[in-house]
Amino acid sequence: MLIIMRLCCLLSRSLDLRSLEWSYLFLDSQTCQLLASWTTPAYLSLPSPRISSRKFEWKIQTPHPFDLRYPYSYPFLINHPDKCEGPRGAPFLLMLVMTRPQDVGVRQAIRQTWGNETLVPSVVVRRLFVLGLPPPLFDKELQALLEEEDREHGDLLQVGFLDTYRNLTLKVLMGLEWMAQHCPSAKYVLKVDSDVFLNPRFLLHQVLWPNGPSPPDFITGHINRNTNPVRRLHTKWYMPPELYSQSKYPDYCVGPGYVLSGSLALRILTTAQHVKAIYLEDVFVGLCLRLLGVKPTPAPPNTFLMFRRKYNHCAFQRLVLVHQFQHQELLKIWPDFLTSNAACPTV
């Protein structure tokens, strides 16, 4: 088996490592990420991986199953470096929407609803869907559909690692890397998941103040304070003590959606180069904030809801975000949400 691995490494040196043809070899963030990582000195210094086959599923084990490889030069496979250019200048808000490759219908629903860049005409908004490669094995047919989707809409940002839950930290960091390279003058950055209801008008006019300067250390959302790492094995948010040994997490904005000033986003990206990457993306951002000496700013009370809430026209006018909102329901309620209602309290 070791001979096979070494042959793979030798072969990889003769390949274009950005080639999609070889991306199917990578099954998880906690494994090799890309074939390139097999040939780097850092990876070759680790114990040799073990590969076993069972029902045609290849499993590669690294020293710790939750390890993330960052910093690392993951390639942008679908990219729009000119997305933030235009006659109106840099965007006020850059939306980085975390999405899975297979969620074509979800992305279309978002484009038609809260992700519409022209929903608030007075404010420049730009939207990108951040995604990785289709797991569990690289799916060339799905990749072709993604490229076709991007030709039509021009809003996908695909990065060269497999799209898995434990790669979410990498997706966010690569979204920030793209922002630093191609959209550094954006006043605010919104990191948001795809299973939410979002009210851009309330966010822009009641939280972010389009006519004023952006505070340099601003980040807001639903804040978790004084929370304990989950130590129960096989749970979704399990945190191994060897990756994070402290008894409390720092304050952090919960992952379904938070917004931060562009200047702070750039500082977080710089700090992230020196912080051990963990797969809980929102906690990781909190670790970077702690190192920077920045505390999250409280949002208006009860405006970032982390639980499912039944739609109510007036109530939703005064919310920023509701988690666990399916795209079918989003399409259903959106026309009503956009209508004005004199009976609702003034926002």
Short mmCIF file of C-alpha atoms in Angstrom, two decimals:
data_model
loop_
_atom_site.label_atom_id
_atom_site.label_comp_id
_atom_site.label_asym_id
_atom_site.label_seq_id
_atom_site.Cartn_x
_atom_site.Cartn_y
_atom_site.Cartn_z
CA MET A 1 0.00 0.00 0.00
CA LEU A 2 2.87 2.35 0.79
CA ILE A 3 4.29 1.68 -2.69
CA ILE A 4 0.94 2.63 -4.23
CA MET A 5 0.88 5.87 -2.25
CA ARG A 6 4.40 6.77 -3.36
CA LEU A 7 3.52 6.07 -6.97
CA CYS A 8 0.54 8.41 -6.60
CA CYS A 9 2.82 11.09 -5.21
CA LEU A 10 5.30 10.69 -8.07
CA LEU A 11 2.50 10.81 -10.62
CA SER A 12 1.02 13.91 -9.02
CA ARG A 13 4.21 15.88 -9.64
CA SER A 14 3.67 15.53 -13.39
CA LEU A 15 0.06 16.73 -13.25
CA ASP A 16 -1.58 20.11 -13.35
CA LEU A 17 -2.72 20.02 -9.72
CA ARG A 18 -5.53 22.44 -10.47
CA SER A 19 -7.00 19.95 -12.92
CA LEU A 20 -10.51 18.89 -12.05
CA GLU A 21 -9.78 15.43 -13.43
CA TRP A 22 -7.84 14.57 -10.28
CA SER A 23 -10.07 16.21 -7.72
CA TYR A 24 -12.11 13.05 -7.23
CA LEU A 25 -9.27 11.58 -5.20
CA PHE A 26 -9.98 13.81 -2.21
CA LEU A 27 -12.66 12.69 0.16
CA ASP A 28 -12.51 15.00 3.15
CA SER A 29 -10.94 18.11 4.63
CA GLN A 30 -9.45 16.07 7.39
CA THR A 31 -7.59 13.98 4.85
CA CYS A 32 -5.47 15.31 1.99
CA GLN A 33 -7.67 18.12 0.60
CA LEU A 34 -5.91 18.10 -2.76
CA LEU A 35 -3.39 15.85 -4.45
CA ALA A 36 -0.95 18.74 -4.11
CA SER A 37 -0.90 18.27 -0.36
CA TRP A 38 0.53 14.78 -0.81
CA THR A 39 3.68 16.24 -2.40
CA THR A 40 4.40 19.14 -0.06
CA PRO A 41 7.22 18.78 2.48
CA ALA A 42 4.77 19.42 5.32
CA TYR A 43 2.54 16.55 4.31
CA LEU A 44 5.38 14.18 3.49
CA SER A 45 6.71 14.72 7.00
CA LEU A 46 3.55 13.17 8.45
CA PRO A 47 3.03 9.43 9.01
CA SER A 48 2.10 7.66 5.79
CA PRO A 49 -1.68 7.59 5.21
CA ARG A 50 -3.51 4.28 5.18
CA ILE A 51 -5.99 3.61 2.42
CA SER A 52 -8.62 0.89 2.64
CA SER A 53 -11.46 0.01 0.31
CA ARG A 54 -14.91 -1.13 1.35
CA LYS A 55 -17.83 -1.14 -1.04
CA PHE A 56 -15.71 0.95 -3.43
CA GLU A 57 -15.37 3.80 -0.91
CA TRP A 58 -11.82 4.98 -0.37
CA LYS A 59 -10.93 6.24 3.09
CA ILE A 60 -7.72 8.08 3.82
CA GLN A 61 -6.64 8.65 7.43
CA THR A 62 -4.38 11.46 8.61
CA PRO A 63 -2.91 12.04 12.08
CA HIS A 64 -6.14 13.62 13.32
CA PRO A 65 -9.50 13.22 11.55
CA PHE A 66 -10.55 16.83 12.26
CA ASP A 67 -7.37 18.48 10.97
CA LEU A 68 -7.83 21.33 8.51
CA ARG A 69 -5.05 22.35 6.16
CA TYR A 70 -4.77 26.13 6.44
CA PRO A 71 -3.09 28.34 5.45
CA TYR A 72 -2.85 26.66 2.06
CA SER A 73 -3.13 27.84 -1.54
CA TYR A 74 -6.43 26.30 -2.59
CA PRO A 75 -7.21 27.26 -6.19
CA PHE A 76 -10.33 29.12 -7.25
CA LEU A 77 -11.79 26.80 -9.90
CA ILE A 78 -14.72 29.06 -10.79
CA ASN A 79 -13.92 32.70 -10.18
CA HIS A 80 -15.16 36.21 -10.92
CA PRO A 81 -12.32 38.59 -10.06
CA ASP A 82 -14.18 41.56 -11.54
CA LYS A 83 -17.39 40.97 -9.55
CA CYS A 84 -16.94 44.11 -7.44
CA GLU A 85 -16.05 46.40 -10.31
CA GLY A 86 -18.60 48.77 -11.79
CA PRO A 87 -19.52 52.42 -12.31
CA ARG A 88 -20.95 52.71 -8.79
CA GLY A 89 -17.69 51.70 -7.15
CA ALA A 90 -17.00 49.14 -4.45
CA PRO A 91 -20.03 47.41 -2.94
CA PHE A 92 -21.48 48.52 0.35
CA LEU A 93 -22.27 44.88 1.15
CA LEU A 94 -20.61 41.72 -0.15
CA MET A 95 -22.76 38.63 0.43
CA LEU A 96 -20.81 35.39 0.78
CA VAL A 97 -23.45 32.65 0.70
CA MET A 98 -22.26 29.21 1.80
CA THR A 99 -23.88 26.59 -0.40
CA ARG A 100 -23.42 22.97 -1.50
CA PRO A 101 -22.76 22.05 -5.14
CA GLN A 102 -25.97 20.03 -5.45
CA ASP A 103 -28.24 22.81 -4.14
CA VAL A 104 -29.11 24.29 -7.53
CA GLY A 105 -32.73 25.01 -6.56
CA VAL A 106 -31.67 26.67 -3.31
CA ARG A 107 -29.36 29.07 -5.12
CA GLN A 108 -32.05 29.94 -7.64
CA ALA A 109 -34.54 30.65 -4.85
CA ILE A 110 -32.02 32.94 -3.15
CA ARG A 111 -31.38 34.83 -6.40
CA GLN A 112 -35.12 35.43 -6.72
CA THR A 113 -35.58 36.52 -3.10
CA TRP A 114 -33.17 37.91 -0.51
CA GLY A 115 -30.08 37.45 -2.67
CA ASN A 116 -31.35 39.79 -5.38
CA GLU A 117 -28.59 42.37 -5.74
CA THR A 118 -31.05 45.10 -6.78
CA LEU A 119 -33.53 44.57 -3.95
CA VAL A 120 -32.37 47.83 -2.32
CA PRO A 121 -31.54 49.99 -5.36
CA SER A 122 -29.86 52.76 -3.38
CA VAL A 123 -27.17 50.41 -2.04
CA VAL A 124 -24.56 48.49 -4.04
CA VAL A 125 -24.74 44.80 -3.09
CA ARG A 126 -22.77 41.93 -4.61
CA ARG A 127 -23.54 38.23 -4.09
CA LEU A 128 -21.33 35.16 -4.43
CA PHE A 129 -22.18 31.55 -3.69
CA VAL A 130 -19.13 29.87 -2.14
CA LEU A 131 -18.80 26.13 -2.70
CA GLY A 132 -16.26 23.36 -3.03
CA LEU A 133 -16.09 20.24 -5.17
CA PRO A 134 -18.95 17.72 -5.24
CA PRO A 135 -18.35 14.81 -2.80
CA PRO A 136 -18.13 11.93 -2.04
CA LEU A 137 -16.29 11.28 -5.28
CA PHE A 138 -15.73 14.04 -7.77
CA ASP A 139 -18.87 14.18 -9.93
CA LYS A 140 -18.01 15.36 -13.44
CA GLU A 141 -21.66 15.61 -14.47
CA LEU A 142 -22.52 17.84 -11.53
CA GLN A 143 -19.40 19.89 -12.16
CA ALA A 144 -20.53 20.46 -15.74
CA LEU A 145 -23.93 21.61 -14.47
CA LEU A 146 -22.24 24.00 -12.05
CA GLU A 147 -20.19 25.52 -14.84
CA GLU A 148 -23.33 25.92 -16.94
CA GLU A 149 -25.13 27.53 -13.99
CA ASP A 150 -22.26 29.94 -13.54
CA ARG A 151 -22.22 30.87 -17.22
CA GLU A 152 -25.85 31.89 -16.83
CA HIS A 153 -25.63 33.74 -13.52
CA GLY A 154 -21.96 34.59 -12.98
CA ASP A 155 -22.13 34.24 -9.21
CA LEU A 156 -20.38 30.99 -8.20
CA LEU A 157 -17.06 30.95 -6.38
CA GLN A 158 -15.75 27.38 -6.37
CA VAL A 159 -12.66 26.42 -4.40
CA GLY A 160 -10.49 23.33 -4.89
CA PHE A 161 -11.42 21.15 -1.92
CA LEU A 162 -14.34 18.84 -1.30
CA ASP A 163 -17.53 20.45 -0.09
CA THR A 164 -18.16 18.89 3.32
CA TYR A 165 -19.51 20.18 6.61
CA ARG A 166 -16.07 20.02 8.19
CA ASN A 167 -14.68 22.18 5.39
CA LEU A 168 -16.95 25.12 6.23
CA THR A 169 -14.10 27.00 7.91
CA LEU A 170 -12.09 26.69 4.71
CA LYS A 171 -15.03 27.96 2.65
CA VAL A 172 -15.36 31.06 4.82
CA LEU A 173 -11.62 31.73 4.83
CA MET A 174 -11.39 31.34 1.07
CA GLY A 175 -14.35 33.68 0.68
CA LEU A 176 -12.41 36.23 2.73
CA GLU A 177 -9.28 35.56 0.68
CA TRP A 178 -11.28 36.31 -2.46
CA MET A 179 -12.56 39.51 -0.85
CA ALA A 180 -9.01 40.55 0.08
CA GLN A 181 -7.80 39.96 -3.47
CA HIS A 182 -10.71 41.29 -5.51
CA CYS A 183 -13.04 43.31 -3.28
CA PRO A 184 -10.95 44.85 -0.47
CA SER A 185 -12.93 48.10 -0.43
CA ALA A 186 -16.29 46.49 0.42
CA LYS A 187 -17.66 48.28 3.48
CA TYR A 188 -19.32 45.19 4.93
CA VAL A 189 -19.21 41.43 4.41
CA LEU A 190 -22.15 39.15 5.16
CA LYS A 191 -21.36 35.50 5.79
CA VAL A 192 -24.65 33.63 5.49
CA ASP A 193 -25.81 30.05 5.10
CA SER A 194 -28.30 29.06 2.42
CA ASP A 195 -31.02 27.70 4.73
CA VAL A 196 -32.15 31.07 6.06
CA PHE A 197 -34.68 33.83 5.54
CA LEU A 198 -32.90 37.18 5.24
CA ASN A 199 -34.36 40.68 5.30
CA PRO A 200 -31.79 42.82 3.43
CA ARG A 201 -33.77 46.03 3.82
CA PHE A 202 -33.80 45.82 7.63
CA LEU A 203 -30.16 44.73 7.67
CA LEU A 204 -29.03 47.60 5.48
CA HIS A 205 -31.13 50.42 6.90
CA GLN A 206 -31.46 49.48 10.57
CA VAL A 207 -28.19 47.69 11.31
CA LEU A 208 -25.52 48.91 8.87
CA TRP A 209 -26.30 52.61 8.29
CA PRO A 210 -25.52 53.05 4.55
CA ASN A 211 -24.93 56.79 4.89
CA GLY A 212 -22.33 56.52 7.64
CA PRO A 213 -18.81 55.15 7.98
CA SER A 214 -18.33 51.49 8.82
CA PRO A 215 -16.88 50.98 12.32
CA PRO A 216 -13.46 49.31 11.96
CA ASP A 217 -14.09 46.57 14.54
CA PHE A 218 -17.74 45.84 13.80
CA ILE A 219 -19.20 42.34 13.73
CA THR A 220 -22.74 41.45 14.73
CA GLY A 221 -25.23 38.62 14.69
CA HIS A 222 -26.60 36.23 17.29
CA ILE A 223 -23.84 36.12 19.90
CA ASN A 224 -23.00 32.99 21.87
CA ARG A 225 -21.33 33.86 25.16
CA ASN A 226 -19.51 31.69 27.67
CA THR A 227 -20.33 28.43 25.87
CA ASN A 228 -18.66 25.10 26.58
CA PRO A 229 -17.05 22.92 23.91
CA VAL A 230 -19.07 19.78 23.20
CA ARG A 231 -17.02 16.79 24.31
CA ARG A 232 -19.53 14.05 23.42
CA LEU A 233 -18.07 11.94 20.65
CA HIS A 234 -20.16 11.43 17.48
CA THR A 235 -22.18 14.63 18.01
CA LYS A 236 -22.31 17.28 15.29
CA TRP A 237 -20.35 19.91 17.20
CA TYR A 238 -17.90 17.59 18.95
CA MET A 239 -14.62 19.34 19.72
CA PRO A 240 -11.65 17.08 20.55
CA PRO A 241 -9.68 18.36 23.55
CA GLU A 242 -6.45 17.96 21.61
CA LEU A 243 -7.67 20.55 19.09
CA TYR A 244 -9.17 22.95 21.65
CA SER A 245 -8.33 22.28 25.27
CA GLN A 246 -9.92 25.26 27.01
CA SER A 247 -13.17 24.89 28.94
CA LYS A 248 -14.92 27.86 27.31
CA TYR A 249 -15.17 29.27 23.83
CA PRO A 250 -14.68 33.00 23.30
CA ASP A 251 -17.74 35.07 22.41
CA TYR A 252 -18.67 34.49 18.78
CA CYS A 253 -21.45 35.21 16.28
CA VAL A 254 -23.33 32.03 15.42
CA GLY A 255 -22.70 30.62 11.96
CA PRO A 256 -26.03 30.82 10.07
CA GLY A 257 -25.45 34.52 9.50
CA TYR A 258 -23.29 37.39 10.72
CA VAL A 259 -22.08 40.64 9.22
CA LEU A 260 -18.80 42.44 9.75
CA SER A 261 -16.98 45.50 8.49
CA GLY A 262 -14.70 44.96 5.53
CA SER A 263 -11.69 46.21 7.46
CA LEU A 264 -12.30 43.67 10.24
CA ALA A 265 -12.74 40.90 7.66
CA LEU A 266 -9.26 41.66 6.34
CA ARG A 267 -7.78 41.64 9.85
CA ILE A 268 -9.47 38.32 10.64
CA LEU A 269 -7.97 36.83 7.48
CA THR A 270 -4.49 37.99 8.49
CA THR A 271 -4.93 36.66 12.02
CA ALA A 272 -6.24 33.33 10.72
CA GLN A 273 -2.80 32.57 9.31
CA HIS A 274 -1.59 32.19 12.91
CA VAL A 275 -4.55 30.43 14.56
CA LYS A 276 -5.04 26.66 14.52
CA ALA A 277 -7.92 26.07 12.12
CA ILE A 278 -10.85 24.17 13.60
CA TYR A 279 -13.88 22.96 11.70
CA LEU A 280 -16.44 24.98 13.71
CA GLU A 281 -16.26 28.05 11.53
CA ASP A 282 -18.07 30.46 13.82
CA VAL A 283 -15.97 29.45 16.83
CA PHE A 284 -12.82 29.82 14.73
CA VAL A 285 -13.79 33.38 13.82
CA GLY A 286 -14.35 33.97 17.53
CA LEU A 287 -10.81 32.74 18.25
CA CYS A 288 -9.46 35.23 15.72
CA LEU A 289 -11.53 38.01 17.30
CA ARG A 290 -10.15 37.17 20.73
CA LEU A 291 -6.60 37.41 19.43
CA LEU A 292 -7.47 40.77 17.88
CA GLY A 293 -9.05 42.02 21.09
CA VAL A 294 -12.41 42.56 19.36
CA LYS A 295 -15.77 41.71 20.90
CA PRO A 296 -18.95 41.22 18.81
CA THR A 297 -21.39 44.13 18.80
CA PRO A 298 -24.90 43.21 20.00
CA ALA A 299 -27.50 43.35 17.23
CA PRO A 300 -30.95 44.86 17.79
CA PRO A 301 -32.71 42.41 20.15
CA ASN A 302 -34.32 39.33 18.60
CA THR A 303 -33.37 40.16 15.02
CA PHE A 304 -31.05 37.20 14.30
CA LEU A 305 -33.15 34.12 15.08
CA MET A 306 -31.29 30.82 15.26
CA PHE A 307 -34.48 28.77 15.44
CA ARG A 308 -37.35 28.11 13.07
CA ARG A 309 -40.17 30.67 13.25
CA LYS A 310 -43.47 30.55 11.43
CA TYR A 311 -43.84 33.31 8.88
CA ASN A 312 -45.72 36.42 9.93
CA HIS A 313 -45.76 39.41 7.62
CA CYS A 314 -45.35 42.16 10.20
CA ALA A 315 -42.96 40.27 12.46
CA PHE A 316 -40.62 39.40 9.60
CA GLN A 317 -40.37 43.06 8.59
CA ARG A 318 -38.42 43.65 11.81
CA LEU A 319 -36.09 40.65 11.57
CA VAL A 320 -32.69 40.33 9.94
CA LEU A 321 -32.46 36.54 9.72
CA VAL A 322 -34.38 33.37 10.53
CA HIS A 323 -32.52 30.05 10.48
CA GLN A 324 -33.89 26.69 9.27
CA PHE A 325 -35.93 28.23 6.47
CA GLN A 326 -36.39 25.99 3.43
CA HIS A 327 -36.16 27.48 -0.03
CA GLN A 328 -39.61 26.23 -1.08
CA GLU A 329 -41.22 28.21 1.73
CA LEU A 330 -39.01 31.17 0.97
CA LEU A 331 -40.38 31.34 -2.57
CA LYS A 332 -43.91 30.95 -1.25
CA ILE A 333 -43.84 33.78 1.30
CA TRP A 334 -41.59 36.25 -0.56
CA PRO A 335 -44.27 38.05 -2.63
CA ASP A 336 -46.26 38.70 0.53
CA PHE A 337 -43.17 39.80 2.43
CA LEU A 338 -42.41 42.46 -0.18
CA THR A 339 -45.88 44.01 -0.02
CA SER A 340 -46.36 47.02 2.23
CA ASN A 341 -48.87 46.84 5.05
CA ALA A 342 -50.05 49.98 6.81
CA ALA A 343 -51.11 47.90 9.80
CA CYS A 344 -47.50 46.91 10.56
CA PRO A 345 -45.48 49.06 12.97
CA THR A 346 -43.10 51.40 11.19
CA VAL A 347 -39.67 49.87 10.66
#
